[in-house]
Tab-separated table of C-alpha atoms in Angstrom:
chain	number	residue	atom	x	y	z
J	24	UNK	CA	-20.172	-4.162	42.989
J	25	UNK	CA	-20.574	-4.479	39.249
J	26	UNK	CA	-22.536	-7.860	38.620
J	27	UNK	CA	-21.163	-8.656	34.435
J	28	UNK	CA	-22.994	-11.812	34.428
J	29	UNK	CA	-25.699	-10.253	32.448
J	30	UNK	CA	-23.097	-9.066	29.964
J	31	UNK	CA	-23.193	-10.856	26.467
J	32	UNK	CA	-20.327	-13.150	26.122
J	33	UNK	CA	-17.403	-12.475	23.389
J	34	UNK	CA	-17.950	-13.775	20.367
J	35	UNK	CA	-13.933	-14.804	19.975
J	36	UNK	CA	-14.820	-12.935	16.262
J	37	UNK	CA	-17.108	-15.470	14.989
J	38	UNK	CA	-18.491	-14.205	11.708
J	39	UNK	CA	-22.097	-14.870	10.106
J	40	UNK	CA	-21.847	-17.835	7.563
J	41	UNK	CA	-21.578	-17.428	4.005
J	42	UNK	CA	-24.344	-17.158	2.097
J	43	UNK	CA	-26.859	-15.974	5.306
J	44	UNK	CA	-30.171	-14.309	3.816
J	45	UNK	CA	-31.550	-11.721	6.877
J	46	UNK	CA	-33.290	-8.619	7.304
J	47	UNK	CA	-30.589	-5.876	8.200
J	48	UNK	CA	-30.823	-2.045	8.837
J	49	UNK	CA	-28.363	0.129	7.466
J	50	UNK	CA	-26.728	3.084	9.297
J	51	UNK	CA	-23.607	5.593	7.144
J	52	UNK	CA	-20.864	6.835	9.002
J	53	UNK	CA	-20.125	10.217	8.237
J	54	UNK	CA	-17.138	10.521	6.968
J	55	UNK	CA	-15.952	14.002	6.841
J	56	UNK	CA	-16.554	15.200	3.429
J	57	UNK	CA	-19.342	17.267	1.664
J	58	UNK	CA	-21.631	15.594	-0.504
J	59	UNK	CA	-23.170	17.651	-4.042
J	60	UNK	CA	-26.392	18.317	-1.749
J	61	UNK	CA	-26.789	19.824	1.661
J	62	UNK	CA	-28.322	16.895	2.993
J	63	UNK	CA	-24.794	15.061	2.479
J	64	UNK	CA	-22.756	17.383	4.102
J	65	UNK	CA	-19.785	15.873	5.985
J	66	UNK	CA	-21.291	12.195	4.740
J	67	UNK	CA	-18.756	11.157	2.431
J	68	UNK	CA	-15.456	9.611	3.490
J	69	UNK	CA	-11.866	9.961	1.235
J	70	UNK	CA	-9.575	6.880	1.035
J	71	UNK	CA	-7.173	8.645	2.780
J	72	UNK	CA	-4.417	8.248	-0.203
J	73	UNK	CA	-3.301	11.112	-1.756
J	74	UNK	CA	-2.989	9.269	-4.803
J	75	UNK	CA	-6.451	8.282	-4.555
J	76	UNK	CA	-9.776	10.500	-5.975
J	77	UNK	CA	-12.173	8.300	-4.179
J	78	UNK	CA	-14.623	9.342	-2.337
J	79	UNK	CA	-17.394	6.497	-0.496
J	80	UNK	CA	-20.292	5.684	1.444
J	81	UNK	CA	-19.175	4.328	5.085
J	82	UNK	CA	-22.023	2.303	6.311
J	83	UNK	CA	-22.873	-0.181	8.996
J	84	UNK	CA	-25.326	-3.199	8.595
J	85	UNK	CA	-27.020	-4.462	12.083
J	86	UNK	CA	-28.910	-7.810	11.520
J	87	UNK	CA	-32.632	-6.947	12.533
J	88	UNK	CA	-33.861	-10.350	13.757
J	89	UNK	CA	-33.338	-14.359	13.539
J	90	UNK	CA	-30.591	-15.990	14.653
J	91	UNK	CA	-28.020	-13.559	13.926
J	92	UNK	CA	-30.163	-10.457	15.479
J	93	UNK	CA	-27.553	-7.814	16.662
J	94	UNK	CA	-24.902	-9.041	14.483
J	95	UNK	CA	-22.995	-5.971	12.693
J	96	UNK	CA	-20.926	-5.817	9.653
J	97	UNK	CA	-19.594	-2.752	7.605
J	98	UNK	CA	-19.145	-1.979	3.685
J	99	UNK	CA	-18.021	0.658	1.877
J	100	UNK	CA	-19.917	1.870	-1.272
J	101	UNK	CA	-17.775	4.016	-3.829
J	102	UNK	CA	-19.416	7.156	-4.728
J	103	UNK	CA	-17.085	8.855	-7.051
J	104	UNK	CA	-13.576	8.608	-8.386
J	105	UNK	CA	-11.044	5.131	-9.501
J	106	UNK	CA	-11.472	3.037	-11.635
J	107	UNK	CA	-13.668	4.558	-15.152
J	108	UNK	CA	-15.390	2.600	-17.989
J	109	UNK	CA	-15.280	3.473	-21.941
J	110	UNK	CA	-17.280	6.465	-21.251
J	111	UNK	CA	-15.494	7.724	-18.601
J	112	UNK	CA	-17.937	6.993	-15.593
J	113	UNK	CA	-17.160	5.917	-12.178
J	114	UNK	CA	-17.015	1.761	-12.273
J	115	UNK	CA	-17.334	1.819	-8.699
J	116	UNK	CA	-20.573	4.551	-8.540
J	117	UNK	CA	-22.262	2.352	-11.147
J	118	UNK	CA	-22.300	-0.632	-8.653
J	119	UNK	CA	-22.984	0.979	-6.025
J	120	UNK	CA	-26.131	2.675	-7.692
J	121	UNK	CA	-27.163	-0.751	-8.585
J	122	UNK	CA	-26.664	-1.420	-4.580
J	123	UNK	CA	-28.264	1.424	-3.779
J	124	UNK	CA	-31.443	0.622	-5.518
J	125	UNK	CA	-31.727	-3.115	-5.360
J	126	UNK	CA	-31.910	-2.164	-1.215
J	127	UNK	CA	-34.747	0.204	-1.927
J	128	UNK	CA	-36.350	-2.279	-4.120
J	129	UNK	CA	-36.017	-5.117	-1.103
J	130	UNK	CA	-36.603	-2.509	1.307
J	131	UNK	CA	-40.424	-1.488	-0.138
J	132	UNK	CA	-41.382	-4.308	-1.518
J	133	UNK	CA	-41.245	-2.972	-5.318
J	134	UNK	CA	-40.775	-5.352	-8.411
J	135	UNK	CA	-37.145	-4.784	-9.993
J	136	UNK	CA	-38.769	-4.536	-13.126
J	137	UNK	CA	-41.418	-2.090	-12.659
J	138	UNK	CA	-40.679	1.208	-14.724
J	139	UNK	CA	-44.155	3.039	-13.389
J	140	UNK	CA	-43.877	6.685	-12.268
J	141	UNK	CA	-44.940	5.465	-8.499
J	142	UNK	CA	-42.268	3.052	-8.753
J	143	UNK	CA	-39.654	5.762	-10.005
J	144	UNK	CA	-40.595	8.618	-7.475
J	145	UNK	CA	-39.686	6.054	-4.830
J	146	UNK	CA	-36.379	5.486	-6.533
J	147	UNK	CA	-35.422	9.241	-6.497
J	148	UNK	CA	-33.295	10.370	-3.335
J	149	UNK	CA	-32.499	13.791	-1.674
J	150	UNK	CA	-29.287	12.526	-1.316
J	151	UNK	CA	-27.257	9.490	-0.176
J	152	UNK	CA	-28.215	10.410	3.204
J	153	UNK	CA	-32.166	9.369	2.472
J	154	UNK	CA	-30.717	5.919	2.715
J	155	UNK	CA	-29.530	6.069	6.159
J	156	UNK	CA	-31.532	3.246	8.222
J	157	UNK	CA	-33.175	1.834	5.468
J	158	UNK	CA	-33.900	-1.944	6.058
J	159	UNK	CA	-33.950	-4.373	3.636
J	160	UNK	CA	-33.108	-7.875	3.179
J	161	UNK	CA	-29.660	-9.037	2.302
J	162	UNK	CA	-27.431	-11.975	1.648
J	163	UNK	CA	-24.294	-11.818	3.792
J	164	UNK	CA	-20.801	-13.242	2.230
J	165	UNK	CA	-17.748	-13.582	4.145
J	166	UNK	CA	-15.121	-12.021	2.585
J	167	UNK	CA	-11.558	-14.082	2.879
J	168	UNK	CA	-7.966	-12.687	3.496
J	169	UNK	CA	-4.677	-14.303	3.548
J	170	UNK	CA	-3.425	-11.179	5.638
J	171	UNK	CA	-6.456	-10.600	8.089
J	172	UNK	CA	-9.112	-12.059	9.509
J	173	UNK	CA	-12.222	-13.451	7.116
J	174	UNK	CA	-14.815	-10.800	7.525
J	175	UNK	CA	-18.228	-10.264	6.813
J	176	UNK	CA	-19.618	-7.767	3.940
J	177	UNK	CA	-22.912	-6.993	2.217
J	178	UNK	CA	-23.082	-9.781	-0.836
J	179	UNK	CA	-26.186	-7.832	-2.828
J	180	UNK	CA	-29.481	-6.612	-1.424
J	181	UNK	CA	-32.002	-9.756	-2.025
J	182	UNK	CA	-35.012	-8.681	-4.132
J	183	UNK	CA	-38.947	-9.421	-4.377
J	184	UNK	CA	-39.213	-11.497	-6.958
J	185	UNK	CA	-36.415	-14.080	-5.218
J	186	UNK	CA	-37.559	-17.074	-3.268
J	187	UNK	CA	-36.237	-15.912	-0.237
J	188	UNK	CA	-37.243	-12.218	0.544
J	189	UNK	CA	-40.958	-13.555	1.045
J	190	UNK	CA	-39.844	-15.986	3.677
J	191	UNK	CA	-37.270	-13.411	5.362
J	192	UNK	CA	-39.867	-10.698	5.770
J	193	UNK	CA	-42.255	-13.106	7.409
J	194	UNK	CA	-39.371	-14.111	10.228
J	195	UNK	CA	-38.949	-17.456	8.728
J	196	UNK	CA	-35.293	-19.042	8.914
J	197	UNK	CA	-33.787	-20.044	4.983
J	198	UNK	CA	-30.528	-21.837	4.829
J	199	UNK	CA	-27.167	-20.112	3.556
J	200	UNK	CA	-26.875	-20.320	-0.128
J	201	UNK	CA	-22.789	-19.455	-0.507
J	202	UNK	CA	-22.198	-18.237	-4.030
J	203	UNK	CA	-19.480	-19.271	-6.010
J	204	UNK	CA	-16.074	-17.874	-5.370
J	205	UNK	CA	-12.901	-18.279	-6.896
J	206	UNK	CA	-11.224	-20.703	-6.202
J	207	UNK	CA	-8.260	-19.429	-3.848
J	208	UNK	CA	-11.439	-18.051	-1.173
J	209	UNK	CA	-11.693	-19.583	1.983
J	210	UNK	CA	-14.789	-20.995	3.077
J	211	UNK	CA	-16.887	-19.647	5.923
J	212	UNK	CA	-18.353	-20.819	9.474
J	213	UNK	CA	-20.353	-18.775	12.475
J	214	UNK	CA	-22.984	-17.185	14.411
J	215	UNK	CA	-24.145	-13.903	15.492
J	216	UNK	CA	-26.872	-11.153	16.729
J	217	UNK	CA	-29.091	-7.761	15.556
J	218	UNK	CA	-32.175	-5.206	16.017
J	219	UNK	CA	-34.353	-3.076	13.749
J	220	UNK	CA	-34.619	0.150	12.341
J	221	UNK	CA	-36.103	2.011	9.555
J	222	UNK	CA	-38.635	-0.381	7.819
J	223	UNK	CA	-42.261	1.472	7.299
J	224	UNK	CA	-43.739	0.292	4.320
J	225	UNK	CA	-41.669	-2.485	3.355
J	226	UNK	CA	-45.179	-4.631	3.461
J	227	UNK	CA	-46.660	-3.234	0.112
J	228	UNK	CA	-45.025	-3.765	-3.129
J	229	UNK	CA	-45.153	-1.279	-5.943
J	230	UNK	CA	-44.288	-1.320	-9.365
J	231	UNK	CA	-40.208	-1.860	-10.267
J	232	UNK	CA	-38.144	-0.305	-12.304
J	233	UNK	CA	-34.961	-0.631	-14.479
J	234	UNK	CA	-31.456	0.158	-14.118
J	235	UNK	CA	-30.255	3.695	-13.030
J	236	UNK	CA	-28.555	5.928	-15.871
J	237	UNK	CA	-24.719	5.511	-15.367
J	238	UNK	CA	-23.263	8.706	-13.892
J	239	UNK	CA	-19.723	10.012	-15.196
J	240	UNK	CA	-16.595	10.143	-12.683
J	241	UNK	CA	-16.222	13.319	-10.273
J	242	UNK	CA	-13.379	15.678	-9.674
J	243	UNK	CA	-10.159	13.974	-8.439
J	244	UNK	CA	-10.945	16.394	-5.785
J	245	UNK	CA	-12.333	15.810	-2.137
J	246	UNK	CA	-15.515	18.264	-2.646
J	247	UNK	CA	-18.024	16.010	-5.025
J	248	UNK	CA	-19.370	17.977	-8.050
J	249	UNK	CA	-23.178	17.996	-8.248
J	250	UNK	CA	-25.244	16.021	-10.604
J	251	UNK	CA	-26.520	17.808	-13.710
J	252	UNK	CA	-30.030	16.998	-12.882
J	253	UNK	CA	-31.763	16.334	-9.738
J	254	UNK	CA	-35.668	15.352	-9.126
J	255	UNK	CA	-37.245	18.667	-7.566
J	256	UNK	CA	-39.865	16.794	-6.367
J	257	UNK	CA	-37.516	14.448	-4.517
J	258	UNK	CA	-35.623	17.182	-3.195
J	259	UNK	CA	-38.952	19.455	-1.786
J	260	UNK	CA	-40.829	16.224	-0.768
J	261	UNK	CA	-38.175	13.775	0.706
J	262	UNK	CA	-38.082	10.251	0.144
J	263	UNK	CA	-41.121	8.594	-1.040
J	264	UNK	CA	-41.224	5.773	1.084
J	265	UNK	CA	-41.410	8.639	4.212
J	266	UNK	CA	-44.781	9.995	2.292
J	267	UNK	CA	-46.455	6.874	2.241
């Protein structure tokens, strides 16, 4: 006999409210397609349009802890390709970088505006993969659709020097803060669940740092070019947070 009573019950797709601060963990689904280092082999996914020269980062946030421990929702970062600016770089890969670091800033503790060398080494990456299960603290929106269901995506990782990444870390529960939306958006409701991963040293801050140099489009093509530069150090050592 199989006994399902100690099953957890549907959630009838309930989403996490608008504006929800909490600690999440972040795995990437591979997505088929080769990164510009061998650590990102196979981890970038295509749009799937042929008229389309984007390539992104797949990647799946579980809520760590609190009342929405368990609780998963899934964003995709642009890596390369659409949309370009005046100088002919990636719109979407310059917000994501911004993404990208603002998590490692929440993740270790390290003030956004802290340009030190410690606090750049821990801001240089093998690869996109380096990110995989980093935890950090984020705010949670709920994104609204007129065709499909309201879902849940990552608003902005929440940093340091913010009133509420103190309290999240120490397991405290802070009230959602919805941001402003325009004015056709639907407004949000719900509950949910979640369960760690990847947080080491997210206890001792370190100096911040600045915004990343903007990085110019890739190839319309589904094999991303490589950067001109990369950190040796980053790539012989792995990521800094790892080495303590």
């Amino acid at each position: 006999m199989y006994d399902l009573n100690d099953a957890e019950p549907l959630r009838s797709g309930e989403i996490i409210p608008d504006g929800t601060f909490a600690k999440v963990a972040m795995t990437i689904r591979p997505g088929g397609v080769d990164g510009p280092f061998d650590i990102d082999k196979g981890l970038l996914k295509h749009s799937g349009s042929a008229e389309s020269d984007v390539l992104s980062l797949d990647c799946e946030f579980t809520v760590v802890d609190g009342l929405h421990a368990r609780r998963k929702f899934w964003h995709s970062f642009t890596v390369s390709g659409g949309k370009v600016d005046e100088k002919g770089a990636s719109v979407g890969w310059n917000i994501s970088k911004r993404m990208f670091r603002g998590m490692i800033d929440s993740a270790l503790g390290l003030d956004p505006t802290d340009m030190s060398d410690a606090a750049k080494a821990k801001r240089q990456l093998r690869g996109l993969a380096d990110l995989g299960g980093i935890t950090f603290i984020a705010k949670i929106m709920v994104e609204a659709s007129d065709r499909y269901a309201d879902k849940n995506r990552l608003e902005r990782p929440v940093l340091p020097n913010e009133k509420e990444w103190p309290l999240v870390m120490e397991g405290k529960d802070v009230p959602p803060s919805p941001s402003p939306r325009k004015k056709d958006s639907k407004p949000a409701q719900a509950q949910a669940a979640g369960q760690p991963a990847w947080q080491q040293s997210a206890n001792a801050p370190a100096p911040a740092a600045a915004a990343a140099p903007a990085t110019t489009a890739a190839p319309a093509s589904r094999q991303l070019a490589a950067p001109a530069s990369a950190p040796a150090a980053a790539q012989t050592t792995g990521p800094a947070w790892l080495n303590g």
